[in-house]
Amino acid sequence: MKIYAFEVREDEKEYFDELSGIPGIELELHSEELTMEHIQTLENGCGVSILGMYSYRKPELDLMKKQGVLCLSTRTIGYNHIDVDYARSIGLHVCNSRYDPHGVADYTLMMILLCLRNYKQALWRTQVNDFSLTGLIGRELKDLTVGIIGTGQIGRTVIRELSGFGCRILAYDSFEDPGTKEIAQYVPLKTLYRESHIISLHVPLTSETYHMINADTLSMMKKGVVLINCARGALTDIKTLISGIESEHIGALGLDCMEYEEDIVHKDLRTDILSNRDMAYLRQFKNVIHTQHMAFYTDSAVKSMVHCGVRGLLEMAQGQPCATQLC
């Protein structure tokens, strides 16, 4: 079976090489995105592995089906860049990937602590030999209530890691995990908004969760709330984040992703103009920490993403059970 992999980074290549010896597969790696032009070159009966920086909707999926693509795999947990419902309707199999949740959970906890201890300001000051303490006083987790929205694998891991800090932990999910109930309290979403000093998002991006942090939901939150998003940028309305920071209703933001980041993240734009005006404005505030969508980025996770993606393609093509199959 021919398997094409697109958007392949240098750090992924060694893990693809580990799979090249599997009998019956031929791997072809490309660093560029899978565009319409590339789809036209795909062989009949192939599988395709992608990342999440390009959208695959009806035109792209129709062309894949016409070319004879059997299955599509995204080397990410999130799959909002693929119209899974339409892929299902045309008989194109799709799967996502899984990786150990500790990398994102650790990163989330780091973001919380950096926000609570005013780390961005402290770092700026030391770089210009300002070692004063004025304005840098922080808060301790044991005195605060943390709200976790979404208790899937990552959300549950964040809760377990937080439990060692002695803070009160609230949780919200449409499905209440029995194990999580032992260390966190499930509450209605509005209660979580009202009572949490820190809120961290761990849900997929769907039509229901799009802009779940907006002007209305922010108005329910405590003044000075710390918001953490290491999931998907469009869970939050960027205009609301800006107004919340300007009004000081939001005390700090820890963002590993931001709305409309698709043409920016994972690229070196040092000599370019940043095309996202809202992003450029928001990230310059002293209490906004913004990183390049890298919470997932550990050696263990990258290996799992590559291996899971390729194996998912093989399983779907052979009609075998695939644990990560979406359609």
Phi, psi and omega in degrees: 000132177276129177238122176261134175242126180245162183059035183283123176272161179302322183288347179271339191299321182296329180281328171294321179300325179298335183265352186294340181272359179294126182300137173090003177236149175233119183263136174231118187257139178226137179277338184276168178288156177276094180267176178302322180297318180291323181302325181294345181262357185287144180281150175298136177083016184266171170242154184229133177246131183226172168251203190245022184264005181220142183268142180238100182246201186306310183300314181293316182292322176299317181293322176300314180298319179297323180285349179091019176295130182276320187203155184232133180233132173257131182277043180219161173284314179289147181221025180291349177277358179239133175278087185295322180298318180289321177302319178298320184292336180255005176079026177262118182284140182224140172222159172249192181240165174232151172208164182304131185284352187294327180299310179292322179296315178300317182295320178299314179297320176300315179301317179301312183293320178299320179292317182293332184255016174053043189294323182300314179295318181299318180294315178305314185295315183296333180289343176243025176063029173259107183252022179285164182253347185305127178085001184253005183299135185251188178232159182253139183300327183298340182265002191239163174252128181249129178254126179249117179261111183102113181241049167284201184302315182289313180302317179296322180292320175301316180298316179298319180291322179293331186300336179285349182268353177080013180275160172282133184239123173255150181222150174222134173196153177292337174243122182268117182282124183302319180295325180293329181298340181285337184234356179218160181252118174286132180221162172300154185300319180296324177295318178300316178301316186289324192259350185271136170277331180229135179232128180237135186262130180217053180236156175288160176274114178227178177297332180281327183264351178305126180055039177294335170263105183221185183300321181292314182288325177298324181296339178279343189274162177296147172294131182089013181301143175260123180250132180238130177225103173245029184247273180223137187301320186282004169294337181243140175278115186298328177296321177294320178298317180297310181295326178293321176290316181298322181275352183069014171294323172268124181279329179194153176236132171242102189241118170263357178210154183213149180302140179065034181271354195303324182267010186240309187294150179067021177233148176271105184246028184300329181256011182248167173274129178289118190279351181258099185297318180296319178298314181300322180287314185294320187287349182275353180290149183295336183250024176240116176256122183231124177240174196270046180052063186231013180301327180285345202276081172234162181300320180296316182292318181299316178300315180296320181298316181292309183296316181296320181297314181291316181295326177297320177298315180297316181297316180293318181296328182267003179073019179270160176299133179237116186296337183252013182292133180260331177197000000 
